[in-house]
Short mmCIF file of C-alpha atoms and ligand atoms in Angstrom, two decimals:
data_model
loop_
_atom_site.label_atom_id
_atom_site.label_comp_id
_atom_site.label_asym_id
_atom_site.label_seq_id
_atom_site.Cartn_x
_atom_site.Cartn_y
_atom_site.Cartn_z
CA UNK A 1294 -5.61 6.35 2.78
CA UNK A 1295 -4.67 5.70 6.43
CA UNK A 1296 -1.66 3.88 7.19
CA UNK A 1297 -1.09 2.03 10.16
CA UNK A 1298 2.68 2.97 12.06
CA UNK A 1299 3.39 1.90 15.50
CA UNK A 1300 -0.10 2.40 17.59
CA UNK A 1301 -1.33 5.26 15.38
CA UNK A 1302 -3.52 5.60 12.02
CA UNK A 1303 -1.51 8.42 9.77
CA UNK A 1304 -2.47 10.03 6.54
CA UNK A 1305 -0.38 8.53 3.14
CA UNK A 1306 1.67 11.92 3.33
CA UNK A 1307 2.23 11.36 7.09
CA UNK A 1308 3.38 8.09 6.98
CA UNK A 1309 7.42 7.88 7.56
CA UNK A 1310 10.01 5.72 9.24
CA UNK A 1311 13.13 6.89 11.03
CA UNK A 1312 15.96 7.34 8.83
CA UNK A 1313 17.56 5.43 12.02
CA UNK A 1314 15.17 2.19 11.53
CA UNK A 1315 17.30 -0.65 11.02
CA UNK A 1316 14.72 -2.13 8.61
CA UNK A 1317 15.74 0.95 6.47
CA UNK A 1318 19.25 1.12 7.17
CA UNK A 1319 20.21 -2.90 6.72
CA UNK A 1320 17.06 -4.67 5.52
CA UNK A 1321 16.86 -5.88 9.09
CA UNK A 1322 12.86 -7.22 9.52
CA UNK A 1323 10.28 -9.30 8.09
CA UNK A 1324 6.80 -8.74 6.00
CA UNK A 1325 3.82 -10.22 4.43
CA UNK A 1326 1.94 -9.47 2.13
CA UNK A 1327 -1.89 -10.55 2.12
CA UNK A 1328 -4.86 -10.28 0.23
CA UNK A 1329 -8.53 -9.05 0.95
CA UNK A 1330 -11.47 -10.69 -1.51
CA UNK A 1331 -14.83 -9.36 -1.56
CA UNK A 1332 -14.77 -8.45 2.04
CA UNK A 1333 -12.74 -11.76 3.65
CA UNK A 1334 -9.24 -11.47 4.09
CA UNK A 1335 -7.68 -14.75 2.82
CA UNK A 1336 -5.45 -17.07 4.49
CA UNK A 1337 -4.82 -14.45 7.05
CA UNK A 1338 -3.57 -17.05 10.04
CA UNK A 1339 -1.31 -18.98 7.49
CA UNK A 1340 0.53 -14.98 6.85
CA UNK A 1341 0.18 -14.04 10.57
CA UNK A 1342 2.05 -17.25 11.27
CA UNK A 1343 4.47 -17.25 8.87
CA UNK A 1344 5.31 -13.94 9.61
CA UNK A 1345 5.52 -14.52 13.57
CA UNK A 1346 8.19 -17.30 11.96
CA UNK A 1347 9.93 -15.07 10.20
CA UNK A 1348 10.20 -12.98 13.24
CA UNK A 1349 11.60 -16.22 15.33
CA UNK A 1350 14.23 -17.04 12.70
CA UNK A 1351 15.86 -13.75 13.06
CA UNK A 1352 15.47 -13.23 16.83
CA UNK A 1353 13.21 -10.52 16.20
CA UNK A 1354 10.10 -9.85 18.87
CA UNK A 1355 6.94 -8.29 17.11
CA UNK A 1356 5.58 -7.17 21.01
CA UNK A 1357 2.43 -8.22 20.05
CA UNK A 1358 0.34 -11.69 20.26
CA UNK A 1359 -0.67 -13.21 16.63
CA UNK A 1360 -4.56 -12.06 17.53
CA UNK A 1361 -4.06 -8.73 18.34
CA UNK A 1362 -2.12 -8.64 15.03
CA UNK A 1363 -5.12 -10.03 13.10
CA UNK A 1364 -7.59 -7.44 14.82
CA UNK A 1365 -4.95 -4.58 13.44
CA UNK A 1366 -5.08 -6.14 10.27
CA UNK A 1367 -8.45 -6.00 9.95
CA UNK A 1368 -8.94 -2.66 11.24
CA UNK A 1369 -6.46 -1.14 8.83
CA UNK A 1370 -9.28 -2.62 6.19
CA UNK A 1371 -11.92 -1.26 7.91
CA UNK A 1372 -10.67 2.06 8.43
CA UNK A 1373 -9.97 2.63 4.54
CA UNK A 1374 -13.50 0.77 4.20
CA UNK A 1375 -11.67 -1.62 1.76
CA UNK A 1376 -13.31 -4.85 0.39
CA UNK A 1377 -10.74 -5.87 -1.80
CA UNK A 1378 -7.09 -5.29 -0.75
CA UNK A 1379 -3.50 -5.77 -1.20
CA UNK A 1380 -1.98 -5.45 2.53
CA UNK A 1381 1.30 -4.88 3.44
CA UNK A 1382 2.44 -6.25 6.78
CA UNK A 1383 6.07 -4.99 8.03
CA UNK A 1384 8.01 -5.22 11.39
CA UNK A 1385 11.69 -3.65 11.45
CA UNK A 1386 13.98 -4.26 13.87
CA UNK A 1387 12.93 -0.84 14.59
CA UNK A 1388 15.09 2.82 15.63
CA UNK A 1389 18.67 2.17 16.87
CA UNK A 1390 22.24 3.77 16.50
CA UNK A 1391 24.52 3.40 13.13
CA UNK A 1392 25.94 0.25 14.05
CA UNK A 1393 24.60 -3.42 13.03
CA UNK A 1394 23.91 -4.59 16.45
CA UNK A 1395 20.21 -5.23 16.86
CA UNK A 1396 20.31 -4.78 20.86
CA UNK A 1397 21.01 -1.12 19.79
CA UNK A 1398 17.25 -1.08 18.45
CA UNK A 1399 14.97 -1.16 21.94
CA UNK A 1400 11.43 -1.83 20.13
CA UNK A 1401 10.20 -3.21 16.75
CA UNK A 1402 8.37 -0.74 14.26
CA UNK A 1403 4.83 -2.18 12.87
CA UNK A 1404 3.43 -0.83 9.99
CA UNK A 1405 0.27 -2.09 8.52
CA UNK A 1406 -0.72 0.08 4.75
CA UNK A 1407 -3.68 -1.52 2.97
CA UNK A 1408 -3.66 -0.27 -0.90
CA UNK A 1409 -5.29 -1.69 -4.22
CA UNK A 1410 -3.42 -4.39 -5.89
CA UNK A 1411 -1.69 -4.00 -9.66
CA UNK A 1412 -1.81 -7.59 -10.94
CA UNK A 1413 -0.05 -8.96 -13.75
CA UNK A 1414 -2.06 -7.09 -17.37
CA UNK A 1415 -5.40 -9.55 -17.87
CA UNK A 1416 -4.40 -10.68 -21.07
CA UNK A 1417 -1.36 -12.51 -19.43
CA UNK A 1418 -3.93 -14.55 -17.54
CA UNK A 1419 -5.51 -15.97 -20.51
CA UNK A 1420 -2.59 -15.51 -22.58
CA UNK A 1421 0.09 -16.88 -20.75
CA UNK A 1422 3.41 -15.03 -19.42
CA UNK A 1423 6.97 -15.57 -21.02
CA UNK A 1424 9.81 -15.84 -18.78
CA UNK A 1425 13.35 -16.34 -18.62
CA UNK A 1426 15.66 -18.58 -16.09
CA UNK A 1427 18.27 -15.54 -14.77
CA UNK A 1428 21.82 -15.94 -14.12
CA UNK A 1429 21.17 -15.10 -9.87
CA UNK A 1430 20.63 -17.52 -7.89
CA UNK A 1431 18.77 -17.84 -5.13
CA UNK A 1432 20.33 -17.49 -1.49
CA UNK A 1433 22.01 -20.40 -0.12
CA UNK A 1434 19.88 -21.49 3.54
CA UNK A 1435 23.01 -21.52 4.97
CA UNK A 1436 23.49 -17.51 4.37
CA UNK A 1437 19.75 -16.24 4.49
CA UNK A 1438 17.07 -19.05 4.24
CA UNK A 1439 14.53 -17.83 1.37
CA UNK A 1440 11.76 -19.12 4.35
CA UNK A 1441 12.60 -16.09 5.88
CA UNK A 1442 10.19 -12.87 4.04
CA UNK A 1443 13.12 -10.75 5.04
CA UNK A 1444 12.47 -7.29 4.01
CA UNK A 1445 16.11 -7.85 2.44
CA UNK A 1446 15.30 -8.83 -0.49
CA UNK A 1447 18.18 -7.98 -3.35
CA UNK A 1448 18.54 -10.76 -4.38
CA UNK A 1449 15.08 -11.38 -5.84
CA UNK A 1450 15.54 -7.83 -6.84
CA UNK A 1451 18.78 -8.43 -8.87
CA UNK A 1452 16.63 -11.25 -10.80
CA UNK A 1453 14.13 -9.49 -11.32
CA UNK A 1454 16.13 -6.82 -12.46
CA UNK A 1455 17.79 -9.49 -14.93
CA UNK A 1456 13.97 -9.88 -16.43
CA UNK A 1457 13.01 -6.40 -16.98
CA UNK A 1458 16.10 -6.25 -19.18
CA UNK A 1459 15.16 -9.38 -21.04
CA UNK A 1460 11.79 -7.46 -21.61
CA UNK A 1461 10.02 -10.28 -19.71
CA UNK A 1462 7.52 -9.94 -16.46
CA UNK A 1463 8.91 -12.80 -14.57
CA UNK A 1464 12.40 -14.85 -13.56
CA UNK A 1465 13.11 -18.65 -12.96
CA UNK A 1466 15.74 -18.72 -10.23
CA UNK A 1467 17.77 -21.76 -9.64
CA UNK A 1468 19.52 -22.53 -6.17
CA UNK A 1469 23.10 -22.79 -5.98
CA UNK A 1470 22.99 -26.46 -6.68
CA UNK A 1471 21.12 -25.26 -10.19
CA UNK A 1472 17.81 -26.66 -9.55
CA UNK A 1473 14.76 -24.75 -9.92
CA UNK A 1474 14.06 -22.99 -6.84
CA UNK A 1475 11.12 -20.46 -7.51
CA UNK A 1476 10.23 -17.05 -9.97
CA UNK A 1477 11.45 -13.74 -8.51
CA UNK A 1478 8.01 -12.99 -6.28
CA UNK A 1479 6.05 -16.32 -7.19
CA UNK A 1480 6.46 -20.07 -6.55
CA UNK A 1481 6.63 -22.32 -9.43
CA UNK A 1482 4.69 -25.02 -11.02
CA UNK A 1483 4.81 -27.95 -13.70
CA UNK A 1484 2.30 -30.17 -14.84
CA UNK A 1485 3.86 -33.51 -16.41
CA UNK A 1486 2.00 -36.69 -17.36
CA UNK A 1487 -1.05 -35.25 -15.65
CA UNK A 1488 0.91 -34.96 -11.92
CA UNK A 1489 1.47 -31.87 -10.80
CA UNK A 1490 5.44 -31.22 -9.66
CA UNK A 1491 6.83 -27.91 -8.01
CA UNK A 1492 10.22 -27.75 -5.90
CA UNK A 1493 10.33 -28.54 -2.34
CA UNK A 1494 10.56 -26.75 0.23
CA UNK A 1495 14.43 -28.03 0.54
CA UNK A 1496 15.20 -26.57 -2.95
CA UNK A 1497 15.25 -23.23 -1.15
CA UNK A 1498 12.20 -21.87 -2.17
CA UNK A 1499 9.63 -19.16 0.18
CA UNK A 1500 7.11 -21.64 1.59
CA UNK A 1501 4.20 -20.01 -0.66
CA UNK A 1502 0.74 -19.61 1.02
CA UNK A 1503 -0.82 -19.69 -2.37
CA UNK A 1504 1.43 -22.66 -3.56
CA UNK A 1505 0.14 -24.58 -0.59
CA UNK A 1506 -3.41 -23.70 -1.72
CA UNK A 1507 -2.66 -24.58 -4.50
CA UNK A 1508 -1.51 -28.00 -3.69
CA UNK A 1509 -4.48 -28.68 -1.33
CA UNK A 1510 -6.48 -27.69 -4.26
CA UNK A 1511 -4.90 -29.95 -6.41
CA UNK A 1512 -4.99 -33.19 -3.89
CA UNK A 1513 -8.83 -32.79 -3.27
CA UNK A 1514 -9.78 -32.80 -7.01
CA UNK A 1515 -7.39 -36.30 -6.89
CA UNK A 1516 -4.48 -34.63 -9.07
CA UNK A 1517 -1.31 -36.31 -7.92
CA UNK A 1518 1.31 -33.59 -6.61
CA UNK A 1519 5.15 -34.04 -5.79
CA UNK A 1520 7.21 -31.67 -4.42
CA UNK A 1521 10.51 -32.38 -5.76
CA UNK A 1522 13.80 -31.53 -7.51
CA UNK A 1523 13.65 -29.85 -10.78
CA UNK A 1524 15.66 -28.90 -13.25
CA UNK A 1525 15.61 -26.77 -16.24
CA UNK A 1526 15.35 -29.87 -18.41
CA UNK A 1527 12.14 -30.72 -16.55
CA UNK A 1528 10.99 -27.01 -17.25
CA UNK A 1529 11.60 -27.22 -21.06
CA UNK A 1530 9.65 -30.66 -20.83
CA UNK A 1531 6.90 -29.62 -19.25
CA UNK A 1532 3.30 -29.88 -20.45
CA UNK A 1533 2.14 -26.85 -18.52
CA UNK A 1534 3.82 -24.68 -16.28
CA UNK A 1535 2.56 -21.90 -14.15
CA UNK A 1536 3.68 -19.38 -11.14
CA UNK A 1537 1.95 -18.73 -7.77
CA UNK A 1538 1.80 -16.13 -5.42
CA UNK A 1539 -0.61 -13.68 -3.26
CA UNK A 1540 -0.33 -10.92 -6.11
CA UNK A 1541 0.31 -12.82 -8.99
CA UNK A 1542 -2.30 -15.78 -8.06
CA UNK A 1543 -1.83 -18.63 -10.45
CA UNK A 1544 -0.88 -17.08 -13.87
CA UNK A 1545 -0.16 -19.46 -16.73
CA UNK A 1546 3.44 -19.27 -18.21
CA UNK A 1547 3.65 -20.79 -22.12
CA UNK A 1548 6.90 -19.81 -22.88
CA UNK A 1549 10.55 -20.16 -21.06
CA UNK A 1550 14.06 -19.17 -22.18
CA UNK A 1551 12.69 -18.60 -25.44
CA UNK A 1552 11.03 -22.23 -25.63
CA UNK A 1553 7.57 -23.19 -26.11
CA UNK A 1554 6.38 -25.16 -23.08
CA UNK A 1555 3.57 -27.06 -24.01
CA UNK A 1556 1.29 -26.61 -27.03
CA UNK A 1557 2.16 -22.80 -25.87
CA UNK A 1558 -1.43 -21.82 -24.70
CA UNK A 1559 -2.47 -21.94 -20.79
CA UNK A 1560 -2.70 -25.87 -20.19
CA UNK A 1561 -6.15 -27.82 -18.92
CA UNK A 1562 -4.53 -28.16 -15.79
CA UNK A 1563 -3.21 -24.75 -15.13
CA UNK A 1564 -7.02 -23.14 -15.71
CA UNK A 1565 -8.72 -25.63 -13.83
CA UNK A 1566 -6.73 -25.27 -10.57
CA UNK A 1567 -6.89 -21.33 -11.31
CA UNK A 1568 -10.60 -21.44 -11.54
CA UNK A 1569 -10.52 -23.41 -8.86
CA UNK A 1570 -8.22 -21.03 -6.77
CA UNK A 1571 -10.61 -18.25 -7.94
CA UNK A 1572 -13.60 -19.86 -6.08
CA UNK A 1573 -11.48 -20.39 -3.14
CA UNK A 1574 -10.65 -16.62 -2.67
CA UNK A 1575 -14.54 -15.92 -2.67
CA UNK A 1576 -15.50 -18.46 0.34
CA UNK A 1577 -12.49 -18.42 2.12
CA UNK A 1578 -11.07 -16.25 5.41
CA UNK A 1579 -11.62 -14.14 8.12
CA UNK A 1580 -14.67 -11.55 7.26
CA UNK A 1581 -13.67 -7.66 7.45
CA UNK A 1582 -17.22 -6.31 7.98
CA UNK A 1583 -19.74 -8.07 10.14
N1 PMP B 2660 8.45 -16.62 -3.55
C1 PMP B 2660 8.85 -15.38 -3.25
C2 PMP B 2660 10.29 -15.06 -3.33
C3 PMP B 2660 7.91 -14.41 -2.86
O1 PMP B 2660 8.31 -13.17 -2.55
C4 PMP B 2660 6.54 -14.75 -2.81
C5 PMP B 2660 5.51 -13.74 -2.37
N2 PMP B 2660 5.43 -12.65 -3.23
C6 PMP B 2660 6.17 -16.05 -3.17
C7 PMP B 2660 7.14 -16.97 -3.51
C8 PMP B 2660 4.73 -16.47 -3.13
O2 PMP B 2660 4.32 -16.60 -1.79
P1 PMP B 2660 2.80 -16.35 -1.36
O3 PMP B 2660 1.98 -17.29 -2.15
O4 PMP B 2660 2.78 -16.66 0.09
O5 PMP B 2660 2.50 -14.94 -1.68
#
């Protein structure tokens, strides 16, 4: 495997950061990560973009133009002669001194690996995951907007951390207000008298790239969607519910806080937008090999 760092393609066991990087030393940077299908990396521009935004909300210049990042991108692929692909995009705020002060840290660090993806087991797919609302909530906008795919990310970390000791895969976080916000690494989903509801982008929530799919998805096949304020009442009332997210895709979820949501099997609406979604990743995005 050859991993991308700063200009140069380096072996897996070459392939280090400065113990002085800020993005090591303070979380200080942002990511992406992004998927390759059959040879076509989808929804690269909406990642490139959202990761050039991430970049602008914390002041931090990636010294390179959103094209010339794409070409990397895809030559990271090409080099490791992948088809299918889980890639990790990162920019740090790069090497600097001890102290917090970015200014300290002369030029952001890019590293680009490309690797295969673990998803959640298969079964869960058909079967439906369980999850559990945790106790943390999400970041307040005010203190770190969840837009930002910081590579500071505790605080999903301390929820997820929350599930793993309730034996479950995934994590409903609320905001500080207590509405649903998102899962620990996914977006969330409902499915209530046939209209499809998931909290907007207001509730605090990482703008999703596969929860806007998703909802483009949903609008062309004529299911009504609303982004919205939810609560865990609407959760437990739900006739389907399901996650989203660029590892995760859409996976079903049949049972919350110990409550069956639904008839407790993946729900007609769930599979047909992940079938749906499925077909998407084969035609869509930018081809690797010509
Ligand atoms: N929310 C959070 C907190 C995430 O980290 C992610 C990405 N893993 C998502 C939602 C899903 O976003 P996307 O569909 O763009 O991967």
């Amino acid at each position: 495997m050859k991993v991308y760092i700063d200009g140069k393609y380096l072996k897996k066991k070459e392939a280090k950061v400065s113990v002085f990087d800020h993005g090591f030393l303070y979380g200080d940077g942002v990511f992406e990560g992004i998927r390759a299908y059959k040879g076509r990396v989808f929804k690269l521009k909406e990642h490139i973009d959202r990761l050039y935004e991430s970049a602008q909300a914390i002041l931090l210049d990636i010294h390179l133009s959103r094209e010339e990042l794409i070409k990397l991108v895809i030559s990271v692929l090409r080099i490791n002669n992948l088809k299918d692909a889980y890639i990790r995009v990162v920019v740090s705020r790069g090497v600097g001194d001890l102290g917090l002060d970015p200014r300290k840290c002369p030029k952001s660090s890019l590293i680009i690996i490309a690797d295969k993806i673990q998803l959640y087991p298969e079964e869960m797919y058909k079967k439906g995951l369980e999850i559990i609302t945790v106790s943390t909530r999400r970041n307040i906008a005010d203190a770190l907007s969840p837009r930002i795919k910081s590579l500071n990310y505790l605080n999903n970390i301390l929820a997820k951390i929350e599930t793993t000791r309730a034996g479950v895969l995934e994590g409903i976080m609320l905001n500080s207000q207590g509405y649903v916000a998102e899962a620990t690494g996914d977006n969330i989903f409902l499915v209530k008298n046939n209209i499809l509801l998931t909290p907007s982008v207001g509730c605090g929530i990482l703008k999703g790239i596969t929860r806007d799919a998703v909802i483009k998805i949903a609008e062309d096949i004529g299911i009504k969607v609303e982004e919205t304020l939810l609560t865990t009442y609407d959760v437990y009332n739900a006739e389907e519910c399901f996650l989203t997210g660029t590892a995760a895709e859409v996976i079903p979820v049949v049972k919350v806080d110990g409550r069956i949501i639904g008839c407790g099997t993946p729900g007609k609406i769930t599979l047909k937008l992940l079938a749906a979604f499925h077909n998407l990743t084969k035609c869509e995005g930018i081809k690797i090999f010509e």
